[in-house]
Amino acid sequence: AMIANTAHILGIELLAAAQGIEFLRPLRSSAALEEAHGLLRAQCKSIERDRYLAPEIERATLLVRNGALSAVFRALPALDAGGGLPALWIAV
């Protein structure tokens, strides 16, 4: 249950982060974050008005649970400080 709740929270955070990225357009983020953003937007439209978000939250949560986001972050080179990717990136 704890893992399911964490995936749900990360899905919500993913939606919020994607909105934040869009508020700063035309600026671009890193290639990995742009790829993660693209994965999300392929499943969930941008939030342009207040609406019922449960379907988007579930689709974003599924991206976390099925490993789609993990594949993006696993492709990153290892970080120098600590000798590897943060545990959260590996677990996602």
C-alpha positions as a Python dict, from the first residue, in 0.01 Angstrom:
ca = {
    (1, 'A'): (0, 0, 0),
    (2, 'M'): (285, 235, 80),
    (3, 'I'): (443, 187, -264),
    (4, 'A'): (108, 245, -434),
    (5, 'N'): (57, 566, -235),
    (6, 'T'): (408, 685, -320),
    (7, 'A'): (352, 619, -691),
    (8, 'H'): (24, 812, -670),
    (9, 'I'): (198, 1108, -503),
    (10, 'L'): (475, 1101, -764),
    (11, 'G'): (213, 1102, -1040),
    (12, 'I'): (55, 1414, -893),
    (13, 'E'): (397, 1576, -853),
    (14, 'L'): (475, 1490, -1216),
    (15, 'L'): (161, 1670, -1330),
    (16, 'A'): (249, 1974, -1121),
    (17, 'A'): (608, 1980, -1248),
    (18, 'A'): (491, 1957, -1609),
    (19, 'Q'): (266, 2257, -1556),
    (20, 'G'): (559, 2446, -1406),
    (21, 'I'): (775, 2367, -1709),
    (22, 'E'): (501, 2495, -1938),
    (23, 'F'): (468, 2820, -1745),
    (24, 'L'): (834, 2889, -1827),
    (25, 'R'): (810, 2820, -2200),
    (26, 'P'): (977, 2898, -2438),
    (27, 'L'): (1266, 2805, -2206),
    (28, 'R'): (1379, 2442, -2229),
    (29, 'S'): (1490, 2201, -1960),
    (30, 'S'): (1741, 1917, -1980),
    (31, 'A'): (1695, 1650, -2244),
    (32, 'A'): (1591, 1392, -1982),
    (33, 'L'): (1330, 1620, -1825),
    (34, 'E'): (1196, 1719, -2166),
    (35, 'E'): (1164, 1349, -2250),
    (36, 'A'): (979, 1283, -1923),
    (37, 'H'): (756, 1582, -1997),
    (38, 'G'): (683, 1443, -2343),
    (39, 'L'): (592, 1102, -2200),
    (40, 'L'): (346, 1266, -1964),
    (41, 'R'): (194, 1493, -2228),
    (42, 'A'): (142, 1196, -2459),
    (43, 'Q'): (-94, 1062, -2190),
    (44, 'C'): (-222, 1377, -2018),
    (45, 'K'): (-311, 1711, -2173),
    (46, 'S'): (-190, 2036, -2024),
    (47, 'I'): (-420, 2178, -1757),
    (48, 'E'): (-552, 2499, -1908),
    (49, 'R'): (-866, 2532, -1697),
    (50, 'D'): (-1005, 2391, -1376),
    (51, 'R'): (-1139, 2041, -1437),
    (52, 'Y'): (-1170, 1694, -1289),
    (53, 'L'): (-814, 1557, -1282),
    (54, 'A'): (-858, 1201, -1156),
    (55, 'P'): (-810, 1044, -1503),
    (56, 'E'): (-486, 1241, -1559),
    (57, 'I'): (-364, 1155, -1210),
    (58, 'E'): (-421, 786, -1276),
    (59, 'R'): (-241, 799, -1613),
    (60, 'A'): (52, 989, -1458),
    (61, 'T'): (64, 735, -1174),
    (62, 'L'): (74, 454, -1430),
    (63, 'L'): (381, 615, -1593),
    (64, 'V'): (551, 594, -1255),
    (65, 'R'): (437, 239, -1182),
    (66, 'N'): (507, 86, -1524),
    (67, 'G'): (868, 205, -1535),
    (68, 'A'): (835, 446, -1828),
    (69, 'L'): (990, 730, -1628),
    (70, 'S'): (1250, 502, -1477),
    (71, 'A'): (1375, 419, -1826),
    (72, 'V'): (1437, 789, -1895),
    (73, 'F'): (1636, 837, -1576),
    (74, 'R'): (1828, 509, -1602),
    (75, 'A'): (1968, 634, -1934),
    (76, 'L'): (2137, 926, -1756),
    (77, 'P'): (2509, 899, -1683),
    (78, 'A'): (2592, 821, -1320),
    (79, 'L'): (2630, 1120, -1093),
    (80, 'D'): (2979, 1191, -960),
    (81, 'A'): (2879, 1269, -602),
    (82, 'G'): (2775, 942, -441),
    (83, 'G'): (2876, 709, -724),
    (84, 'G'): (2539, 652, -884),
    (85, 'L'): (2186, 762, -941),
    (86, 'P'): (1979, 864, -640),
    (87, 'A'): (1782, 572, -498),
    (88, 'L'): (1451, 740, -588),
    (89, 'W'): (1541, 742, -960),
    (90, 'I'): (1630, 375, -948),
    (91, 'A'): (1316, 281, -756),
    (92, 'V'): (1076, 476, -977),
}
